[in-house]
């Protein structure tokens, strides 16, 4: 029963990802009103993403080296990497652009969906007054998708309970004991990055009290932690930043 409840919950959350990302991103780009704003928001987003990723990786490597994580471990893994199948940089960049946007949605290829949504939203922004009904349609679709996400999100406590109950019924507490030191190290690095690094960024760049931010983001963070999925967490994160933190829809959606 728990497995059934957990699987249904995860499936429903996955169901939301593509429509939420696509519709909200199209609306976000449209609501910027000016295509030049898209470039500024996009550039800031890319720089912030690369900087925080580099910081997180550096912190993880330093701590792992300091505590000797993985030294002498044998988890029975035998992974062979075929480097011939790794795509080149050019192929990787080309594959970001969808040759069939509908296929990208069916396959949940998020990068291709994001690119198509940005291009579609930009085209609608440039046409502006010539397609008011289409802009209105997407804004109404955004309301519908948000309401649908809210309906599923209300089931979160029960879904997470079912997932955790299934995990411990299947694996037992022993699996936690074997990985305890690794688990605690990962938890320490994650908490350090989230509260210290992000707290400084919030204070310096957003002029926002980190305590207020984390207090209002608590539900979204607990959901992401319990499901271990950034994609599945998108609907509740969007709802939180827009309605609890007061971020503009155009920025939140982007």
PDB file of N, CA and C in Angstrom, residues 159-252:
ATOM      1  N   UNK A 159       2.429  11.577   0.521  1.00  0.00           N
ATOM      2  CA  UNK A 159       3.306  10.981  -0.481  1.00  0.00           C
ATOM      3  C   UNK A 159       4.708  10.732   0.060  1.00  0.00           C
ATOM      4  N   UNK A 160       5.250  11.724   0.772  1.00  0.00           N
ATOM      5  CA  UNK A 160       6.597  11.594   1.344  1.00  0.00           C
ATOM      6  C   UNK A 160       6.608  10.513   2.425  1.00  0.00           C
ATOM      7  N   UNK A 161       5.559  10.453   3.229  1.00  0.00           N
ATOM      8  CA  UNK A 161       5.457   9.407   4.255  1.00  0.00           C
ATOM      9  C   UNK A 161       5.488   8.020   3.613  1.00  0.00           C
ATOM     10  N   UNK A 162       4.728   7.844   2.536  1.00  0.00           N
ATOM     11  CA  UNK A 162       4.698   6.561   1.839  1.00  0.00           C
ATOM     12  C   UNK A 162       6.073   6.204   1.271  1.00  0.00           C
ATOM     13  N   UNK A 163       6.780   7.195   0.703  1.00  0.00           N
ATOM     14  CA  UNK A 163       8.106   6.956   0.126  1.00  0.00           C
ATOM     15  C   UNK A 163       9.102   6.521   1.197  1.00  0.00           C
ATOM     16  N   UNK A 164       9.118   7.226   2.328  1.00  0.00           N
ATOM     17  CA  UNK A 164      10.062   6.904   3.393  1.00  0.00           C
ATOM     18  C   UNK A 164       9.725   5.563   4.058  1.00  0.00           C
ATOM     19  N   UNK A 165       8.436   5.304   4.240  1.00  0.00           N
ATOM     20  CA  UNK A 165       8.024   4.030   4.844  1.00  0.00           C
ATOM     21  C   UNK A 165       8.450   2.865   3.951  1.00  0.00           C
ATOM     22  N   UNK A 166       8.287   3.022   2.638  1.00  0.00           N
ATOM     23  CA  UNK A 166       8.686   1.977   1.690  1.00  0.00           C
ATOM     24  C   UNK A 166      10.190   1.763   1.725  1.00  0.00           C
ATOM     25  N   UNK A 167      10.952   2.865   1.766  1.00  0.00           N
ATOM     26  CA  UNK A 167      12.415   2.781   1.776  1.00  0.00           C
ATOM     27  C   UNK A 167      12.926   1.984   2.974  1.00  0.00           C
ATOM     28  N   UNK A 168      12.450   2.325   4.184  1.00  0.00           N
ATOM     29  CA  UNK A 168      12.954   1.663   5.384  1.00  0.00           C
ATOM     30  C   UNK A 168      12.410   0.241   5.528  1.00  0.00           C
ATOM     31  N   UNK A 169      11.202   0.002   4.988  1.00  0.00           N
ATOM     32  CA  UNK A 169      10.671  -1.364   5.016  1.00  0.00           C
ATOM     33  C   UNK A 169      11.493  -2.283   4.110  1.00  0.00           C
ATOM     34  N   UNK A 170      11.996  -1.714   3.025  1.00  0.00           N
ATOM     35  CA  UNK A 170      12.759  -2.504   2.061  1.00  0.00           C
ATOM     36  C   UNK A 170      14.226  -2.640   2.458  1.00  0.00           C
ATOM     37  N   UNK A 171      14.852  -1.531   2.872  1.00  0.00           N
ATOM     38  CA  UNK A 171      16.294  -1.519   3.128  1.00  0.00           C
ATOM     39  C   UNK A 171      16.645  -1.711   4.608  1.00  0.00           C
ATOM     40  N   UNK A 172      15.731  -1.347   5.495  1.00  0.00           N
ATOM     41  CA  UNK A 172      16.040  -1.422   6.915  1.00  0.00           C
ATOM     42  C   UNK A 172      16.942  -0.271   7.344  1.00  0.00           C
ATOM     43  N   UNK A 173      17.242  -0.196   8.624  1.00  0.00           N
ATOM     44  CA  UNK A 173      18.085   0.873   9.151  1.00  0.00           C
ATOM     45  C   UNK A 173      19.568   0.609   8.913  1.00  0.00           C
ATOM     46  N   UNK A 174      19.897  -0.649   8.552  1.00  0.00           N
ATOM     47  CA  UNK A 174      21.298  -1.016   8.351  1.00  0.00           C
ATOM     48  C   UNK A 174      21.973  -0.204   7.275  1.00  0.00           C
ATOM     49  N   UNK A 175      21.241   0.109   6.203  1.00  0.00           N
ATOM     50  CA  UNK A 175      21.837   0.849   5.091  1.00  0.00           C
ATOM     51  C   UNK A 175      22.294   2.231   5.547  1.00  0.00           C
ATOM     52  N   UNK A 176      21.591   2.804   6.526  1.00  0.00           N
ATOM     53  CA  UNK A 176      21.986   4.109   7.053  1.00  0.00           C
ATOM     54  C   UNK A 176      23.275   3.982   7.859  1.00  0.00           C
ATOM     55  N   UNK A 177      23.386   2.906   8.630  1.00  0.00           N
ATOM     56  CA  UNK A 177      24.580   2.689   9.442  1.00  0.00           C
ATOM     57  C   UNK A 177      25.839   2.539   8.610  1.00  0.00           C
ATOM     58  N   UNK A 178      25.743   1.801   7.507  1.00  0.00           N
ATOM     59  CA  UNK A 178      26.910   1.568   6.650  1.00  0.00           C
ATOM     60  C   UNK A 178      27.408   2.870   6.010  1.00  0.00           C
ATOM     61  N   UNK A 179      26.503   3.768   5.748  1.00  0.00           N
ATOM     62  CA  UNK A 179      26.865   4.999   5.035  1.00  0.00           C
ATOM     63  C   UNK A 179      26.829   6.224   5.951  1.00  0.00           C
ATOM     64  N   UNK A 180      26.848   5.984   7.272  1.00  0.00           N
ATOM     65  CA  UNK A 180      26.628   7.077   8.226  1.00  0.00           C
ATOM     66  C   UNK A 180      27.663   8.201   8.079  1.00  0.00           C
ATOM     67  N   UNK A 181      28.957   7.840   8.026  1.00  0.00           N
ATOM     68  CA  UNK A 181      30.003   8.872   7.951  1.00  0.00           C
ATOM     69  C   UNK A 181      29.895   9.656   6.650  1.00  0.00           C
ATOM     70  N   UNK A 182      29.627   8.937   5.567  1.00  0.00           N
ATOM     71  CA  UNK A 182      29.453   9.608   4.267  1.00  0.00           C
ATOM     72  C   UNK A 182      28.230  10.517   4.308  1.00  0.00           C
ATOM     73  N   UNK A 183      27.144   9.993   4.881  1.00  0.00           N
ATOM     74  CA  UNK A 183      25.896  10.747   4.972  1.00  0.00           C
ATOM     75  C   UNK A 183      26.087  12.033   5.763  1.00  0.00           C
ATOM     76  N   UNK A 184      26.773  11.935   6.905  1.00  0.00           N
ATOM     77  CA  UNK A 184      26.972  13.099   7.761  1.00  0.00           C
ATOM     78  C   UNK A 184      27.876  14.129   7.093  1.00  0.00           C
ATOM     79  N   UNK A 185      28.880  13.647   6.336  1.00  0.00           N
ATOM     80  CA  UNK A 185      29.773  14.581   5.628  1.00  0.00           C
ATOM     81  C   UNK A 185      29.016  15.330   4.543  1.00  0.00           C
ATOM     82  N   UNK A 186      28.222  14.583   3.774  1.00  0.00           N
ATOM     83  CA  UNK A 186      27.411  15.212   2.715  1.00  0.00           C
ATOM     84  C   UNK A 186      26.452  16.222   3.326  1.00  0.00           C
ATOM     85  N   UNK A 187      25.814  15.831   4.427  1.00  0.00           N
ATOM     86  CA  UNK A 187      24.860  16.720   5.089  1.00  0.00           C
ATOM     87  C   UNK A 187      25.548  17.991   5.580  1.00  0.00           C
ATOM     88  N   UNK A 188      26.749  17.833   6.145  1.00  0.00           N
ATOM     89  CA  UNK A 188      27.517  18.983   6.636  1.00  0.00           C
ATOM     90  C   UNK A 188      27.842  19.954   5.496  1.00  0.00           C
ATOM     91  N   UNK A 189      28.304  19.404   4.354  1.00  0.00           N
ATOM     92  CA  UNK A 189      28.662  20.255   3.214  1.00  0.00           C
ATOM     93  C   UNK A 189      27.424  20.939   2.646  1.00  0.00           C
ATOM     94  N   UNK A 190      26.330  20.199   2.543  1.00  0.00           N
ATOM     95  CA  UNK A 190      25.089  20.771   2.006  1.00  0.00           C
ATOM     96  C   UNK A 190      24.586  21.920   2.890  1.00  0.00           C
ATOM     97  N   UNK A 191      24.573  21.685   4.195  1.00  0.00           N
ATOM     98  CA  UNK A 191      24.092  22.715   5.117  1.00  0.00           C
ATOM     99  C   UNK A 191      25.004  23.940   5.101  1.00  0.00           C
ATOM    100  N   UNK A 192      26.320  23.691   5.011  1.00  0.00           N
ATOM    101  CA  UNK A 192      27.278  24.797   4.940  1.00  0.00           C
ATOM    102  C   UNK A 192      27.042  25.629   3.694  1.00  0.00           C
ATOM    103  N   UNK A 193      26.859  24.950   2.569  1.00  0.00           N
ATOM    104  CA  UNK A 193      26.652  25.673   1.309  1.00  0.00           C
ATOM    105  C   UNK A 193      25.321  26.424   1.308  1.00  0.00           C
ATOM    106  N   UNK A 194      24.263  25.730   1.748  1.00  0.00           N
ATOM    107  CA  UNK A 194      22.929  26.340   1.712  1.00  0.00           C
ATOM    108  C   UNK A 194      22.850  27.563   2.625  1.00  0.00           C
ATOM    109  N   UNK A 195      23.296  27.408   3.872  1.00  0.00           N
ATOM    110  CA  UNK A 195      23.079  28.477   4.850  1.00  0.00           C
ATOM    111  C   UNK A 195      24.190  29.527   4.874  1.00  0.00           C
ATOM    112  N   UNK A 196      25.439  29.109   4.669  1.00  0.00           N
ATOM    113  CA  UNK A 196      26.543  30.063   4.725  1.00  0.00           C
ATOM    114  C   UNK A 196      26.761  30.732   3.367  1.00  0.00           C
ATOM    115  N   UNK A 197      27.036  29.922   2.341  1.00  0.00           N
ATOM    116  CA  UNK A 197      27.311  30.478   1.005  1.00  0.00           C
ATOM    117  C   UNK A 197      26.092  31.208   0.443  1.00  0.00           C
ATOM    118  N   UNK A 198      24.947  30.526   0.432  1.00  0.00           N
ATOM    119  CA  UNK A 198      23.737  31.169  -0.099  1.00  0.00           C
ATOM    120  C   UNK A 198      23.271  32.314   0.786  1.00  0.00           C
ATOM    121  N   UNK A 199      23.502  32.176   2.110  1.00  0.00           N
ATOM    122  CA  UNK A 199      23.127  33.254   3.016  1.00  0.00           C
ATOM    123  C   UNK A 199      23.892  34.537   2.718  1.00  0.00           C
ATOM    124  N   UNK A 200      25.193  34.396   2.425  1.00  0.00           N
ATOM    125  CA  UNK A 200      26.015  35.559   2.070  1.00  0.00           C
ATOM    126  C   UNK A 200      25.551  36.163   0.746  1.00  0.00           C
ATOM    127  N   UNK A 201      25.244  35.309  -0.240  1.00  0.00           N
ATOM    128  CA  UNK A 201      24.766  35.792  -1.541  1.00  0.00           C
ATOM    129  C   UNK A 201      23.451  36.557  -1.392  1.00  0.00           C
ATOM    130  N   UNK A 202      22.558  36.026  -0.562  1.00  0.00           N
ATOM    131  CA  UNK A 202      21.268  36.686  -0.328  1.00  0.00           C
ATOM    132  C   UNK A 202      21.460  38.066   0.301  1.00  0.00           C
ATOM    133  N   UNK A 203      22.366  38.139   1.266  1.00  0.00           N
ATOM    134  CA  UNK A 203      22.590  39.389   1.986  1.00  0.00           C
ATOM    135  C   UNK A 203      23.271  40.419   1.099  1.00  0.00           C
ATOM    136  N   UNK A 204      24.277  39.980   0.311  1.00  0.00           N
ATOM    137  CA  UNK A 204      25.080  40.906  -0.492  1.00  0.00           C
ATOM    138  C   UNK A 204      24.348  41.353  -1.744  1.00  0.00           C
ATOM    139  N   UNK A 205      23.779  40.399  -2.496  1.00  0.00           N
ATOM    140  CA  UNK A 205      23.208  40.732  -3.804  1.00  0.00           C
ATOM    141  C   UNK A 205      21.710  41.033  -3.764  1.00  0.00           C
ATOM    142  N   UNK A 206      20.971  40.322  -2.901  1.00  0.00           N
ATOM    143  CA  UNK A 206      19.521  40.526  -2.864  1.00  0.00           C
ATOM    144  C   UNK A 206      19.086  41.477  -1.755  1.00  0.00           C
ATOM    145  N   UNK A 207      20.042  41.842  -0.851  1.00  0.00           N
ATOM    146  CA  UNK A 207      19.729  42.707   0.285  1.00  0.00           C
ATOM    147  C   UNK A 207      18.559  42.134   1.091  1.00  0.00           C
ATOM    148  N   UNK A 208      18.568  40.808   1.237  1.00  0.00           N
ATOM    149  CA  UNK A 208      17.466  40.116   1.902  1.00  0.00           C
ATOM    150  C   UNK A 208      17.974  39.415   3.146  1.00  0.00           C
ATOM    151  N   UNK A 209      17.206  39.496   4.210  1.00  0.00           N
ATOM    152  CA  UNK A 209      17.559  38.805   5.444  1.00  0.00           C
ATOM    153  C   UNK A 209      17.514  37.297   5.205  1.00  0.00           C
ATOM    154  N   UNK A 210      18.655  36.592   5.315  1.00  0.00           N
ATOM    155  CA  UNK A 210      18.680  35.150   5.049  1.00  0.00           C
ATOM    156  C   UNK A 210      17.687  34.369   5.918  1.00  0.00           C
ATOM    157  N   UNK A 211      17.489  34.810   7.161  1.00  0.00           N
ATOM    158  CA  UNK A 211      16.564  34.104   8.063  1.00  0.00           C
ATOM    159  C   UNK A 211      15.148  34.117   7.492  1.00  0.00           C
ATOM    160  N   UNK A 212      14.719  35.283   6.992  1.00  0.00           N
ATOM    161  CA  UNK A 212      13.372  35.393   6.413  1.00  0.00           C
ATOM    162  C   UNK A 212      13.261  34.510   5.177  1.00  0.00           C
ATOM    163  N   UNK A 213      14.309  34.526   4.345  1.00  0.00           N
ATOM    164  CA  UNK A 213      14.303  33.723   3.123  1.00  0.00           C
ATOM    165  C   UNK A 213      14.154  32.235   3.447  1.00  0.00           C
ATOM    166  N   UNK A 214      15.011  31.723   4.336  1.00  0.00           N
ATOM    167  CA  UNK A 214      14.993  30.290   4.638  1.00  0.00           C
ATOM    168  C   UNK A 214      13.710  29.885   5.366  1.00  0.00           C
ATOM    169  N   UNK A 215      13.170  30.788   6.161  1.00  0.00           N
ATOM    170  CA  UNK A 215      11.923  30.497   6.863  1.00  0.00           C
ATOM    171  C   UNK A 215      10.780  30.305   5.873  1.00  0.00           C
ATOM    172  N   UNK A 216      10.734  31.168   4.851  1.00  0.00           N
ATOM    173  CA  UNK A 216       9.657  31.072   3.865  1.00  0.00           C
ATOM    174  C   UNK A 216       9.893  29.953   2.848  1.00  0.00           C
ATOM    175  N   UNK A 217      11.167  29.566   2.656  1.00  0.00           N
ATOM    176  CA  UNK A 217      11.493  28.497   1.713  1.00  0.00           C
ATOM    177  C   UNK A 217      11.477  27.117   2.368  1.00  0.00           C
ATOM    178  N   UNK A 218      11.168  27.072   3.663  1.00  0.00           N
ATOM    179  CA  UNK A 218      11.289  25.825   4.426  1.00  0.00           C
ATOM    180  C   UNK A 218      10.514  24.669   3.793  1.00  0.00           C
ATOM    181  N   UNK A 219       9.256  24.909   3.442  1.00  0.00           N
ATOM    182  CA  UNK A 219       8.430  23.828   2.901  1.00  0.00           C
ATOM    183  C   UNK A 219       8.984  23.304   1.578  1.00  0.00           C
ATOM    184  N   UNK A 220       9.449  24.221   0.731  1.00  0.00           N
ATOM    185  CA  UNK A 220      10.014  23.803  -0.559  1.00  0.00           C
ATOM    186  C   UNK A 220      11.313  23.029  -0.356  1.00  0.00           C
ATOM    187  N   UNK A 221      12.129  23.462   0.606  1.00  0.00           N
ATOM    188  CA  UNK A 221      13.398  22.777   0.872  1.00  0.00           C
ATOM    189  C   UNK A 221      13.178  21.383   1.448  1.00  0.00           C
ATOM    190  N   UNK A 222      12.211  21.240   2.353  1.00  0.00           N
ATOM    191  CA  UNK A 222      11.905  19.927   2.928  1.00  0.00           C
ATOM    192  C   UNK A 222      11.363  18.983   1.865  1.00  0.00           C
ATOM    193  N   UNK A 223      10.570  19.547   0.936  1.00  0.00           N
ATOM    194  CA  UNK A 223      10.029  18.722  -0.154  1.00  0.00           C
ATOM    195  C   UNK A 223      11.157  18.230  -1.055  1.00  0.00           C
ATOM    196  N   UNK A 224      12.075  19.126  -1.406  1.00  0.00           N
ATOM    197  CA  UNK A 224      13.204  18.751  -2.269  1.00  0.00           C
ATOM    198  C   UNK A 224      14.086  17.719  -1.575  1.00  0.00           C
ATOM    199  N   UNK A 225      14.301  17.888  -0.269  1.00  0.00           N
ATOM    200  CA  UNK A 225      15.136  16.955   0.496  1.00  0.00           C
ATOM    201  C   UNK A 225      14.510  15.562   0.539  1.00  0.00           C
ATOM    202  N   UNK A 226      13.207  15.504   0.755  1.00  0.00           N
ATOM    203  CA  UNK A 226      12.540  14.211   0.915  1.00  0.00           C
ATOM    204  C   UNK A 226      12.358  13.471  -0.403  1.00  0.00           C
ATOM    205  N   UNK A 227      12.197  14.203  -1.502  1.00  0.00           N
ATOM    206  CA  UNK A 227      12.020  13.544  -2.806  1.00  0.00           C
ATOM    207  C   UNK A 227      13.338  13.377  -3.549  1.00  0.00           C
ATOM    208  N   UNK A 228      14.391  14.115  -3.132  1.00  0.00           N
ATOM    209  CA  UNK A 228      15.721  14.063  -3.769  1.00  0.00           C
ATOM    210  C   UNK A 228      15.631  14.332  -5.261  1.00  0.00           C
ATOM    211  N   UNK A 229      14.763  15.260  -5.654  1.00  0.00           N
ATOM    212  CA  UNK A 229      14.605  15.569  -7.078  1.00  0.00           C
ATOM    213  C   UNK A 229      14.347  17.059  -7.266  1.00  0.00           C
ATOM    214  N   UNK A 230      15.224  17.710  -8.029  1.00  0.00           N
ATOM    215  CA  UNK A 230      15.024  19.128  -8.313  1.00  0.00           C
ATOM    216  C   UNK A 230      13.895  19.324  -9.326  1.00  0.00           C
ATOM    217  N   UNK A 231      13.791  18.401 -10.284  1.00  0.00           N
ATOM    218  CA  UNK A 231      12.725  18.497 -11.288  1.00  0.00           C
ATOM    219  C   UNK A 231      11.343  18.389 -10.656  1.00  0.00           C
ATOM    220  N   UNK A 232      11.172  17.367  -9.819  1.00  0.00           N
ATOM    221  CA  UNK A 232       9.876  17.148  -9.171  1.00  0.00           C
ATOM    222  C   UNK A 232       9.522  18.314  -8.251  1.00  0.00           C
ATOM    223  N   UNK A 233      10.546  19.016  -7.743  1.00  0.00           N
ATOM    224  CA  UNK A 233      10.315  20.104  -6.788  1.00  0.00           C
ATOM    225  C   UNK A 233       9.924  21.420  -7.456  1.00  0.00           C
ATOM    226  N   UNK A 234      10.047  21.499  -8.782  1.00  0.00           N
ATOM    227  CA  UNK A 234       9.813  22.762  -9.492  1.00  0.00           C
ATOM    228  C   UNK A 234       8.455  23.405  -9.169  1.00  0.00           C
ATOM    229  N   UNK A 235       7.332  22.661  -9.205  1.00  0.00           N
ATOM    230  CA  UNK A 235       6.035  23.318  -8.949  1.00  0.00           C
ATOM    231  C   UNK A 235       5.954  23.993  -7.584  1.00  0.00           C
ATOM    232  N   UNK A 236       6.400  23.286  -6.527  1.00  0.00           N
ATOM    233  CA  UNK A 236       6.286  23.866  -5.187  1.00  0.00           C
ATOM    234  C   UNK A 236       7.288  25.002  -4.982  1.00  0.00           C
ATOM    235  N   UNK A 237       8.457  24.933  -5.639  1.00  0.00           N
ATOM    236  CA  UNK A 237       9.440  26.022  -5.551  1.00  0.00           C
ATOM    237  C   UNK A 237       8.874  27.285  -6.212  1.00  0.00           C
ATOM    238  N   UNK A 238       8.271  27.121  -7.389  1.00  0.00           N
ATOM    239  CA  UNK A 238       7.677  28.259  -8.095  1.00  0.00           C
ATOM    240  C   UNK A 238       6.604  28.922  -7.253  1.00  0.00           C
ATOM    241  N   UNK A 239       5.733  28.099  -6.682  1.00  0.00           N
ATOM    242  CA  UNK A 239       4.655  28.641  -5.860  1.00  0.00           C
ATOM    243  C   UNK A 239       5.214  29.395  -4.651  1.00  0.00           C
ATOM    244  N   UNK A 240       6.266  28.846  -4.049  1.00  0.00           N
ATOM    245  CA  UNK A 240       6.848  29.458  -2.845  1.00  0.00           C
ATOM    246  C   UNK A 240       7.514  30.796  -3.150  1.00  0.00           C
ATOM    247  N   UNK A 241       8.360  30.846  -4.178  1.00  0.00           N
ATOM    248  CA  UNK A 241       9.095  32.085  -4.451  1.00  0.00           C
ATOM    249  C   UNK A 241       8.172  33.206  -4.932  1.00  0.00           C
ATOM    250  N   UNK A 242       7.092  32.815  -5.615  1.00  0.00           N
ATOM    251  CA  UNK A 242       6.197  33.850  -6.144  1.00  0.00           C
ATOM    252  C   UNK A 242       5.215  34.356  -5.095  1.00  0.00           C
ATOM    253  N   UNK A 243       4.606  33.429  -4.334  1.00  0.00           N
ATOM    254  CA  UNK A 243       3.532  33.830  -3.430  1.00  0.00           C
ATOM    255  C   UNK A 243       3.985  34.061  -1.988  1.00  0.00           C
ATOM    256  N   UNK A 244       5.134  33.490  -1.594  1.00  0.00           N
ATOM    257  CA  UNK A 244       5.616  33.707  -0.230  1.00  0.00           C
ATOM    258  C   UNK A 244       6.763  34.708  -0.176  1.00  0.00           C
ATOM    259  N   UNK A 245       7.614  34.712  -1.207  1.00  0.00           N
ATOM    260  CA  UNK A 245       8.758  35.626  -1.225  1.00  0.00           C
ATOM    261  C   UNK A 245       8.486  36.893  -2.036  1.00  0.00           C
ATOM    262  N   UNK A 246       7.393  36.875  -2.826  1.00  0.00           N
ATOM    263  CA  UNK A 246       7.022  38.072  -3.576  1.00  0.00           C
ATOM    264  C   UNK A 246       7.873  38.347  -4.794  1.00  0.00           C
ATOM    265  N   UNK A 247       8.489  37.297  -5.359  1.00  0.00           N
ATOM    266  CA  UNK A 247       9.279  37.472  -6.584  1.00  0.00           C
ATOM    267  C   UNK A 247       8.326  37.689  -7.754  1.00  0.00           C
ATOM    268  N   UNK A 248       8.678  38.598  -8.648  1.00  0.00           N
ATOM    269  CA  UNK A 248       7.833  38.858  -9.815  1.00  0.00           C
ATOM    270  C   UNK A 248       7.660  37.587 -10.635  1.00  0.00           C
ATOM    271  N   UNK A 249       6.477  37.412 -11.208  1.00  0.00           N
ATOM    272  CA  UNK A 249       6.186  36.219 -12.006  1.00  0.00           C
ATOM    273  C   UNK A 249       7.165  36.058 -13.158  1.00  0.00           C
ATOM    274  N   UNK A 250       7.528  37.183 -13.798  1.00  0.00           N
ATOM    275  CA  UNK A 250       8.419  37.110 -14.954  1.00  0.00           C
ATOM    276  C   UNK A 250       9.784  36.544 -14.561  1.00  0.00           C
ATOM    277  N   UNK A 251      10.282  36.958 -13.375  1.00  0.00           N
ATOM    278  CA  UNK A 251      11.583  36.477 -12.905  1.00  0.00           C
ATOM    279  C   UNK A 251      11.472  35.053 -12.373  1.00  0.00           C
ATOM    280  N   UNK A 252      10.447  34.802 -11.570  1.00  0.00           N
ATOM    281  CA  UNK A 252      10.242  33.470 -10.991  1.00  0.00           C
ATOM    282  C   UNK A 252      10.071  32.420 -12.089  1.00  0.00           C
TER     283      UNK A 252
END
